[in-house]
Amino acid sequence: MSEFLMFAGVVIGVLMIFRNFILGARCKSKEKLHGKTVIVTGSNTGIGMATAVDLARRGARVILACRNQIRGEAAVDVVKRESGRKNVVFMQLDLASLKSVRAFAEIFLKTEKRLDILINNAGVYMQGTTEDGLGLMFGVNHIGHFLLTNLLLDRMKACAPSRIVTVSAYLHNFGNLDFDCLHTHKEFGVGESGMDVFWIYSHSKLCNVLFTHELAKRLQGTNVTCYSLNPGFISTELARNTNKMFRRLLLKPIAALFFKDVQSGAQTTLHCALQEGIESLSGRYFSNCAVQKVKAKAKDDALARKLWEVSETLSGLS
Ligand SMILES: NC(=O)c1ccc[n+]([C@@H]2O[C@H](COP(=O)([O-])OP(=O)(O)OC[C@H]3O[C@@H](n4cnc5c(N)ncnc54)[C@H](OP(=O)(O)O)[C@@H]3O)[C@@H](O)[C@H]2O)c1
Ligand SMILES: *[C@@H]1O[C@H](CO)[C@@H](O)[C@H](O)[C@H]1NC(C)=O
């Protein structure tokens, strides 16, 4: 009998380690959010939607900030159904348009009283240009969120303690900020090839980490804290615009074997948004529900400051 118990214990232990390895760490916070309001950008699908479901379940009023009204309203139904809550609304936000970001902020500030958690989750992995002539990945992944965050900051300060969570990626490690290229092309890289898209996406994700680094400094003493994170490799629609052959032959089999589901993908976002006691880590980068060291370029004070100043100009904030 005792051998059996020991055997069972070992099996359960191994399964738990295996599960943790396969699915990654889980957000342990039991935090409830009744009376709190959160915004999740790009929440009509993928990691954003899984994040919205969890936050709604905890009792928050959840604003799904999405660019497409039909997909956004369909997502409201899904999030309501999966969370069993009714306090979920769609508000139109196209991060590829500075006008849309400003309109969103204006309507939000007029119609909503609080903002406790802002989740900058939306992202694109494709070449293109925004309404304002910026590179699409730089414009959506960074500049749109930069402007959105700044326009909502006063409300977040008024609702402090509050948090700003920006979804970056492991690929930020491959990013580099070439400001000469930015001046000429309003994007940190050029080109249309699969590799070009990979690099330019990586640059935009480095922007997410540096933005959070600088923002934390500017928020010192306000009780508004901010975090960037890597959600892990997750099966979502993110690669929907890549080469069909690449997707079918390479990405799909790899994703089926190694990528995690969207619930797993939401865990580090949730950790940054909810975990008690991480306020002293404001400005840092998280992965697998824990703070991580980053390369020098991802915590370079001068670089982060320069990016902030350029972003102010390009977003029309200054
Ligand atoms: N999946 C991964 O392995 C992985 C790894 C590292 C980081 N990430 C990051 O995780 C975040 C979520 O991505 P995901 O994997 O969940 O991808 P996804 O399934 O493609 O979801 C991306 C979301 O962003 C929205 N979006 C795109 N362009 C937008 C715009 N101009 N304005 C407003 N919303 C816009 C999309 O809306 P539509 O449906 O209307 O296009 C969608 O809701 C992104 O920041 C991504 O970079 C993902
Ligand atoms: C921040 O929070 C601390 C602890 O709750 C509080 O003492 C302090 O007054 C707050 N500061 C601001 C600026 O809200």
Short mmCIF file of C-alpha atoms and ligand atoms in Angstrom, two decimals:
data_model
loop_
_atom_site.label_atom_id
_atom_site.label_comp_id
_atom_site.label_asym_id
_atom_site.label_seq_id
_atom_site.Cartn_x
_atom_site.Cartn_y
_atom_site.Cartn_z
CA MET A 1 0.00 0.00 0.00
CA SER A 2 2.69 2.47 0.96
CA GLU A 3 4.61 1.60 -2.22
CA PHE A 4 1.48 2.30 -4.17
CA LEU A 5 1.07 5.69 -2.47
CA MET A 6 4.68 6.51 -3.14
CA PHE A 7 4.30 5.47 -6.75
CA ALA A 8 1.14 7.54 -7.10
CA GLY A 9 2.90 10.49 -5.50
CA VAL A 10 5.80 10.25 -7.91
CA VAL A 11 3.45 9.95 -10.89
CA ILE A 12 1.45 12.99 -9.76
CA GLY A 13 4.66 14.93 -9.16
CA VAL A 14 6.00 14.09 -12.59
CA LEU A 15 2.67 14.97 -14.18
CA MET A 16 2.64 18.33 -12.39
CA ILE A 17 6.16 19.17 -13.52
CA PHE A 18 5.25 18.01 -17.03
CA ARG A 19 2.09 20.12 -17.02
CA ASN A 20 4.03 23.15 -15.82
CA PHE A 21 6.59 22.53 -18.53
CA ILE A 22 3.96 22.06 -21.23
CA LEU A 23 1.51 24.73 -20.16
CA GLY A 24 3.82 27.11 -18.31
CA ALA A 25 3.29 28.79 -14.96
CA ARG A 26 -0.20 29.89 -13.94
CA CYS A 27 -1.21 33.22 -12.43
CA LYS A 28 -1.79 32.44 -8.76
CA SER A 29 -3.57 35.63 -7.77
CA LYS A 30 -7.05 35.22 -6.29
CA GLU A 31 -7.70 38.96 -6.71
CA LYS A 32 -11.33 39.91 -7.35
CA LEU A 33 -12.14 42.97 -9.45
CA HIS A 34 -15.68 43.98 -8.51
CA GLY A 35 -16.12 47.71 -9.05
CA LYS A 36 -12.95 47.88 -11.19
CA THR A 37 -12.74 48.71 -14.88
CA VAL A 38 -10.22 47.24 -17.30
CA ILE A 39 -9.44 47.81 -20.97
CA VAL A 40 -7.99 45.00 -23.09
CA THR A 41 -6.89 46.02 -26.60
CA GLY A 42 -7.17 43.44 -29.38
CA SER A 43 -9.48 41.26 -27.32
CA ASN A 44 -11.75 39.86 -30.04
CA THR A 45 -9.50 36.81 -30.38
CA GLY A 46 -6.31 35.14 -29.16
CA ILE A 47 -4.51 35.99 -25.95
CA GLY A 48 -6.49 39.20 -25.50
CA MET A 49 -9.82 37.41 -25.47
CA ALA A 50 -8.58 34.79 -22.98
CA THR A 51 -7.33 37.64 -20.78
CA ALA A 52 -10.69 39.42 -21.00
CA VAL A 53 -12.58 36.26 -19.99
CA ASP A 54 -10.46 35.81 -16.86
CA LEU A 55 -10.77 39.46 -15.82
CA ALA A 56 -14.53 39.41 -16.37
CA ARG A 57 -14.79 36.24 -14.27
CA ARG A 58 -13.11 38.14 -11.44
CA GLY A 59 -15.93 40.69 -11.55
CA ALA A 60 -14.34 43.53 -13.52
CA ARG A 61 -16.13 45.72 -16.00
CA VAL A 62 -14.25 44.76 -19.15
CA ILE A 63 -13.94 47.03 -22.17
CA LEU A 64 -13.06 45.12 -25.33
CA ALA A 65 -11.11 47.71 -27.36
CA CYS A 66 -11.14 46.26 -30.88
CA ARG A 67 -10.91 47.69 -34.36
CA ASN A 68 -13.75 45.78 -36.01
CA GLN A 69 -17.28 46.30 -34.71
CA ILE A 70 -18.67 42.98 -35.93
CA ARG A 71 -15.80 40.93 -34.50
CA GLY A 72 -15.80 43.07 -31.35
CA GLU A 73 -19.49 42.60 -30.67
CA ALA A 74 -19.28 38.87 -31.39
CA ALA A 75 -16.44 38.74 -28.85
CA VAL A 76 -18.61 40.46 -26.23
CA ASP A 77 -21.04 37.53 -26.49
CA VAL A 78 -18.25 34.97 -26.17
CA VAL A 79 -16.61 36.71 -23.20
CA LYS A 80 -19.99 37.07 -21.46
CA ARG A 81 -20.80 33.41 -22.04
CA GLU A 82 -17.41 32.05 -21.01
CA SER A 83 -17.10 34.26 -17.93
CA GLY A 84 -20.74 34.04 -16.86
CA ARG A 85 -20.73 37.85 -16.41
CA LYS A 86 -22.65 40.62 -18.11
CA ASN A 87 -20.38 43.61 -17.50
CA VAL A 88 -18.54 43.40 -20.83
CA VAL A 89 -18.70 46.06 -23.55
CA PHE A 90 -17.17 46.73 -26.95
CA MET A 91 -15.58 50.09 -27.77
CA GLN A 92 -14.09 50.71 -31.19
CA LEU A 93 -10.33 51.27 -31.29
CA ASP A 94 -8.11 51.07 -34.37
CA LEU A 95 -4.52 51.40 -33.24
CA ALA A 96 -3.43 51.98 -36.84
CA SER A 97 -5.15 55.37 -36.70
CA LEU A 98 -4.12 58.14 -34.30
CA LYS A 99 -7.52 59.74 -34.89
CA SER A 100 -9.22 56.54 -33.76
CA VAL A 101 -7.02 56.31 -30.66
CA ARG A 102 -7.93 59.87 -29.73
CA ALA A 103 -11.63 59.27 -30.39
CA PHE A 104 -11.55 56.12 -28.27
CA ALA A 105 -9.87 57.91 -25.36
CA GLU A 106 -12.31 60.81 -25.57
CA ILE A 107 -15.39 58.59 -25.53
CA PHE A 108 -13.94 56.34 -22.85
CA LEU A 109 -13.09 59.25 -20.54
CA LYS A 110 -16.53 60.76 -21.08
CA THR A 111 -18.57 57.60 -20.54
CA GLU A 112 -16.54 55.60 -18.00
CA LYS A 113 -15.69 56.63 -14.45
CA ARG A 114 -12.72 54.42 -13.69
CA LEU A 115 -9.71 52.80 -15.25
CA ASP A 116 -7.87 50.36 -13.00
CA ILE A 117 -6.04 48.13 -15.46
CA LEU A 118 -4.99 48.88 -19.04
CA ILE A 119 -3.83 45.90 -21.07
CA ASN A 120 -1.96 46.87 -24.24
CA ASN A 121 -2.34 43.51 -25.93
CA ALA A 122 -3.19 44.09 -29.60
CA GLY A 123 -0.47 43.30 -32.08
CA VAL A 124 0.16 42.64 -35.76
CA TYR A 125 2.74 40.57 -37.57
CA MET A 126 2.60 41.88 -41.13
CA GLN A 127 4.00 44.61 -43.34
CA GLY A 128 1.93 47.67 -44.10
CA THR A 129 1.33 51.32 -43.31
CA THR A 130 -0.95 53.01 -40.81
CA GLU A 131 -3.43 55.75 -41.64
CA ASP A 132 -0.78 58.23 -40.50
CA GLY A 133 1.98 56.83 -42.70
CA LEU A 134 3.84 54.91 -39.99
CA GLY A 135 5.07 51.37 -40.47
CA LEU A 136 2.18 49.11 -39.46
CA MET A 137 3.98 47.07 -36.80
CA PHE A 138 5.66 50.12 -35.26
CA GLY A 139 2.38 52.05 -35.50
CA VAL A 140 0.03 49.43 -34.02
CA ASN A 141 2.29 47.53 -31.66
CA HIS A 142 4.00 50.60 -30.21
CA ILE A 143 2.84 54.11 -31.23
CA GLY A 144 -0.91 53.46 -30.95
CA HIS A 145 -0.46 52.01 -27.47
CA PHE A 146 1.95 54.81 -26.54
CA LEU A 147 -0.67 57.44 -27.39
CA LEU A 148 -3.52 55.47 -25.83
CA THR A 149 -1.64 55.02 -22.56
CA ASN A 150 -0.70 58.69 -22.36
CA LEU A 151 -4.23 59.86 -23.03
CA LEU A 152 -5.56 57.62 -20.24
CA LEU A 153 -2.82 58.30 -17.67
CA ASP A 154 -4.59 60.97 -15.64
CA ARG A 155 -7.57 58.69 -15.15
CA MET A 156 -5.28 55.87 -14.06
CA LYS A 157 -3.54 58.15 -11.58
CA ALA A 158 -6.92 59.15 -10.19
CA CYS A 159 -7.81 55.46 -9.77
CA ALA A 160 -4.43 54.39 -8.29
CA PRO A 161 -3.26 51.86 -7.40
CA SER A 162 -3.62 50.94 -11.05
CA ARG A 163 -1.58 49.05 -13.62
CA ILE A 164 -0.53 49.22 -17.26
CA VAL A 165 0.44 45.91 -18.83
CA THR A 166 2.02 45.80 -22.30
CA VAL A 167 2.31 42.50 -24.14
CA SER A 168 5.75 42.27 -25.73
CA ALA A 169 7.40 39.04 -26.92
CA TYR A 170 10.49 36.90 -26.54
CA LEU A 171 11.39 38.16 -30.02
CA HIS A 172 12.16 41.61 -28.58
CA ASN A 173 15.60 40.05 -28.04
CA PHE A 174 16.12 40.26 -31.82
CA GLY A 175 15.04 43.90 -32.00
CA ASN A 176 17.25 46.93 -32.61
CA LEU A 177 16.27 50.57 -32.89
CA ASP A 178 17.80 52.26 -35.91
CA PHE A 179 16.63 55.87 -35.61
CA ASP A 180 18.09 56.80 -39.01
CA CYS A 181 15.78 54.28 -40.62
CA LEU A 182 12.90 55.61 -38.52
CA HIS A 183 13.48 59.15 -39.76
CA THR A 184 13.35 58.11 -43.40
CA HIS A 185 10.74 55.32 -43.26
CA LYS A 186 8.74 55.87 -40.04
CA GLU A 187 9.56 52.25 -39.19
CA PHE A 188 12.61 50.64 -37.56
CA GLY A 189 13.24 48.44 -40.58
CA VAL A 190 12.35 48.06 -44.25
CA GLY A 191 11.57 45.25 -46.62
CA GLU A 192 8.80 42.83 -47.48
CA SER A 193 10.44 39.42 -47.13
CA GLY A 194 9.56 36.93 -44.41
CA MET A 195 12.79 37.76 -42.60
CA ASP A 196 12.20 41.51 -42.91
CA VAL A 197 8.80 41.11 -41.25
CA PHE A 198 10.41 39.04 -38.50
CA TRP A 199 12.99 41.76 -37.77
CA ILE A 200 10.53 44.65 -37.92
CA TYR A 201 8.13 42.82 -35.60
CA SER A 202 11.04 42.22 -33.21
CA HIS A 203 11.91 45.93 -33.25
CA SER A 204 8.33 46.81 -32.38
CA LYS A 205 8.39 44.36 -29.46
CA LEU A 206 11.65 45.90 -28.18
CA CYS A 207 9.76 49.21 -28.25
CA ASN A 208 7.17 47.65 -25.89
CA VAL A 209 9.89 46.77 -23.35
CA LEU A 210 11.64 50.16 -23.58
CA PHE A 211 8.34 52.04 -23.41
CA THR A 212 7.51 50.25 -20.16
CA HIS A 213 11.03 50.93 -18.81
CA GLU A 214 10.68 54.69 -19.38
CA LEU A 215 7.02 54.83 -18.33
CA ALA A 216 7.84 53.34 -14.92
CA LYS A 217 10.28 56.19 -14.28
CA ARG A 218 7.73 58.77 -15.23
CA LEU A 219 5.14 57.14 -12.97
CA GLN A 220 7.29 57.05 -9.84
CA GLY A 221 5.32 58.14 -6.80
CA THR A 222 1.93 57.86 -8.49
CA ASN A 223 0.99 54.29 -7.47
CA VAL A 224 0.44 53.55 -11.15
CA THR A 225 2.79 50.73 -12.09
CA CYS A 226 3.61 49.13 -15.43
CA TYR A 227 4.99 45.87 -16.76
CA SER A 228 5.92 44.31 -20.10
CA LEU A 229 5.85 40.61 -20.78
CA ASN A 230 6.36 37.65 -23.04
CA PRO A 231 3.23 35.48 -23.27
CA GLY A 232 5.18 32.48 -24.61
CA PHE A 233 4.67 30.83 -27.98
CA ILE A 234 0.91 30.58 -28.33
CA SER A 235 -1.41 29.20 -31.03
CA THR A 236 -3.35 32.28 -32.19
CA GLU A 237 -4.18 34.12 -35.40
CA LEU A 238 -1.02 36.24 -35.17
CA ALA A 239 0.67 34.57 -38.16
CA ARG A 240 -2.46 34.76 -40.32
CA ASN A 241 -0.79 37.04 -42.88
CA THR A 242 2.42 35.08 -43.34
CA ASN A 243 3.23 32.93 -46.39
CA LYS A 244 0.71 30.11 -46.80
CA MET A 245 3.36 27.44 -47.45
CA PHE A 246 5.38 28.60 -44.44
CA ARG A 247 2.26 28.40 -42.32
CA ARG A 248 1.14 24.97 -43.54
CA LEU A 249 4.44 23.17 -43.75
CA LEU A 250 6.42 24.70 -40.91
CA LEU A 251 4.41 26.78 -38.48
CA LYS A 252 1.37 24.54 -38.10
CA PRO A 253 3.25 21.34 -37.18
CA ILE A 254 5.60 23.22 -34.84
CA ALA A 255 2.68 25.04 -33.24
CA ALA A 256 0.73 21.81 -32.80
CA LEU A 257 3.69 20.25 -30.98
CA PHE A 258 5.12 23.12 -28.97
CA PHE A 259 2.83 26.14 -28.85
CA LYS A 260 0.52 26.65 -25.88
CA ASP A 261 -3.19 27.48 -25.82
CA VAL A 262 -4.55 30.99 -25.34
CA GLN A 263 -5.44 30.40 -21.68
CA SER A 264 -1.79 29.63 -21.01
CA GLY A 265 -0.87 32.63 -23.14
CA ALA A 266 -2.88 34.93 -20.87
CA GLN A 267 -1.23 33.82 -17.60
CA THR A 268 1.74 36.22 -17.52
CA THR A 269 -0.49 39.14 -18.55
CA LEU A 270 -2.80 38.22 -15.66
CA HIS A 271 0.14 37.89 -13.28
CA CYS A 272 1.33 41.41 -14.19
CA ALA A 273 -2.18 42.82 -13.92
CA LEU A 274 -3.16 41.16 -10.64
CA GLN A 275 -0.33 39.70 -8.57
CA GLU A 276 -0.09 41.38 -5.18
CA GLY A 277 3.31 42.72 -4.16
CA ILE A 278 5.04 43.15 -7.53
CA GLU A 279 4.73 46.96 -7.51
CA SER A 280 8.44 47.38 -6.75
CA LEU A 281 9.12 45.61 -10.08
CA SER A 282 7.39 48.36 -12.06
CA GLY A 283 9.02 48.82 -15.47
CA ARG A 284 10.37 45.27 -15.62
CA TYR A 285 9.78 42.48 -18.15
CA PHE A 286 8.04 39.24 -17.19
CA SER A 287 7.92 35.76 -18.66
CA ASN A 288 6.29 32.59 -17.36
CA CYS A 289 4.73 34.59 -14.48
CA ALA A 290 8.10 35.77 -13.17
CA VAL A 291 10.32 38.79 -13.65
CA GLN A 292 13.14 38.18 -16.14
CA LYS A 293 16.50 39.73 -16.83
CA VAL A 294 16.70 41.53 -20.17
CA LYS A 295 19.61 42.42 -22.44
CA ALA A 296 21.30 45.80 -22.00
CA LYS A 297 19.49 47.25 -25.03
CA ALA A 298 16.09 46.50 -23.45
CA LYS A 299 16.84 48.53 -20.29
CA ASP A 300 19.02 51.24 -21.83
CA ASP A 301 17.93 54.51 -20.18
CA ALA A 302 19.10 56.77 -23.01
CA LEU A 303 17.54 54.57 -25.69
CA ALA A 304 14.23 54.36 -23.82
CA ARG A 305 14.20 58.12 -23.41
CA LYS A 306 14.98 58.75 -27.05
CA LEU A 307 12.22 56.36 -28.10
CA TRP A 308 9.81 58.19 -25.80
CA GLU A 309 10.66 61.57 -27.29
CA VAL A 310 10.39 60.34 -30.88
CA SER A 311 7.09 58.67 -29.99
CA GLU A 312 5.74 61.92 -28.58
CA THR A 313 6.45 63.62 -31.88
CA LEU A 314 5.14 60.83 -34.11
CA SER A 315 1.95 60.39 -32.10
CA GLY A 316 1.28 64.11 -32.06
CA LEU A 317 1.51 64.32 -28.26
CA SER A 318 4.10 67.09 -28.35
N1 LIG B 1 0.97 34.20 -30.26
C1 LIG B 1 2.23 34.25 -29.84
O1 LIG B 1 2.95 33.25 -29.88
C2 LIG B 1 2.79 35.53 -29.31
C3 LIG B 1 4.12 35.52 -28.85
C4 LIG B 1 4.66 36.68 -28.34
C5 LIG B 1 3.88 37.83 -28.29
N2 LIG B 1 2.61 37.84 -28.73
C6 LIG B 1 1.83 39.09 -28.64
O2 LIG B 1 0.59 38.82 -28.02
C7 LIG B 1 -0.34 39.84 -28.39
C8 LIG B 1 -1.66 39.20 -28.81
O3 LIG B 1 -1.45 38.48 -30.00
P1 LIG B 1 -2.16 37.09 -30.36
O4 LIG B 1 -1.09 36.08 -30.46
O5 LIG B 1 -3.31 36.85 -29.47
O6 LIG B 1 -2.59 37.40 -31.88
P2 LIG B 1 -4.01 37.49 -32.60
O7 LIG B 1 -4.81 36.26 -32.33
O8 LIG B 1 -3.69 37.82 -34.02
O9 LIG B 1 -4.71 38.73 -31.89
C9 LIG B 1 -4.24 40.04 -32.12
C10 LIG B 1 -5.31 41.03 -31.75
O10 LIG B 1 -4.83 42.35 -32.05
C11 LIG B 1 -5.83 43.02 -32.79
N3 LIG B 1 -5.34 44.08 -33.66
C12 LIG B 1 -4.53 43.97 -34.75
N4 LIG B 1 -4.39 45.16 -35.33
C13 LIG B 1 -5.12 46.05 -34.62
C14 LIG B 1 -5.39 47.43 -34.75
N5 LIG B 1 -4.90 48.15 -35.78
N6 LIG B 1 -6.19 48.02 -33.85
C15 LIG B 1 -6.73 47.30 -32.84
N7 LIG B 1 -6.51 45.99 -32.67
C16 LIG B 1 -5.72 45.37 -33.56
C17 LIG B 1 -6.48 41.91 -33.62
O11 LIG B 1 -7.73 42.35 -34.13
P3 LIG B 1 -8.34 41.72 -35.51
O12 LIG B 1 -8.86 40.38 -35.15
O13 LIG B 1 -9.39 42.70 -35.89
O14 LIG B 1 -7.20 41.67 -36.48
C18 LIG B 1 -6.60 40.85 -32.55
O15 LIG B 1 -7.69 41.10 -31.72
C19 LIG B 1 0.33 40.64 -29.51
O16 LIG B 1 0.84 41.84 -28.98
C20 LIG B 1 1.48 39.74 -29.94
O17 LIG B 1 2.54 40.48 -30.48
C21 LIG B 1 2.04 36.70 -29.24
C1 LIG B 2 0.31 55.50 -2.80
O1 LIG B 2 -0.07 54.45 -1.95
C2 LIG B 2 0.41 54.57 -0.62
C3 LIG B 2 0.05 53.29 0.10
O2 LIG B 2 -1.31 52.98 -0.05
C4 LIG B 2 -0.20 55.82 0.01
O3 LIG B 2 0.27 55.97 1.31
C5 LIG B 2 0.18 57.03 -0.85
O4 LIG B 2 -0.45 58.19 -0.36
C6 LIG B 2 -0.21 56.84 -2.30
N1 LIG B 2 0.32 57.92 -3.11
C7 LIG B 2 -0.37 58.52 -4.06
C8 LIG B 2 0.34 59.59 -4.82
O5 LIG B 2 -1.52 58.21 -4.33
#
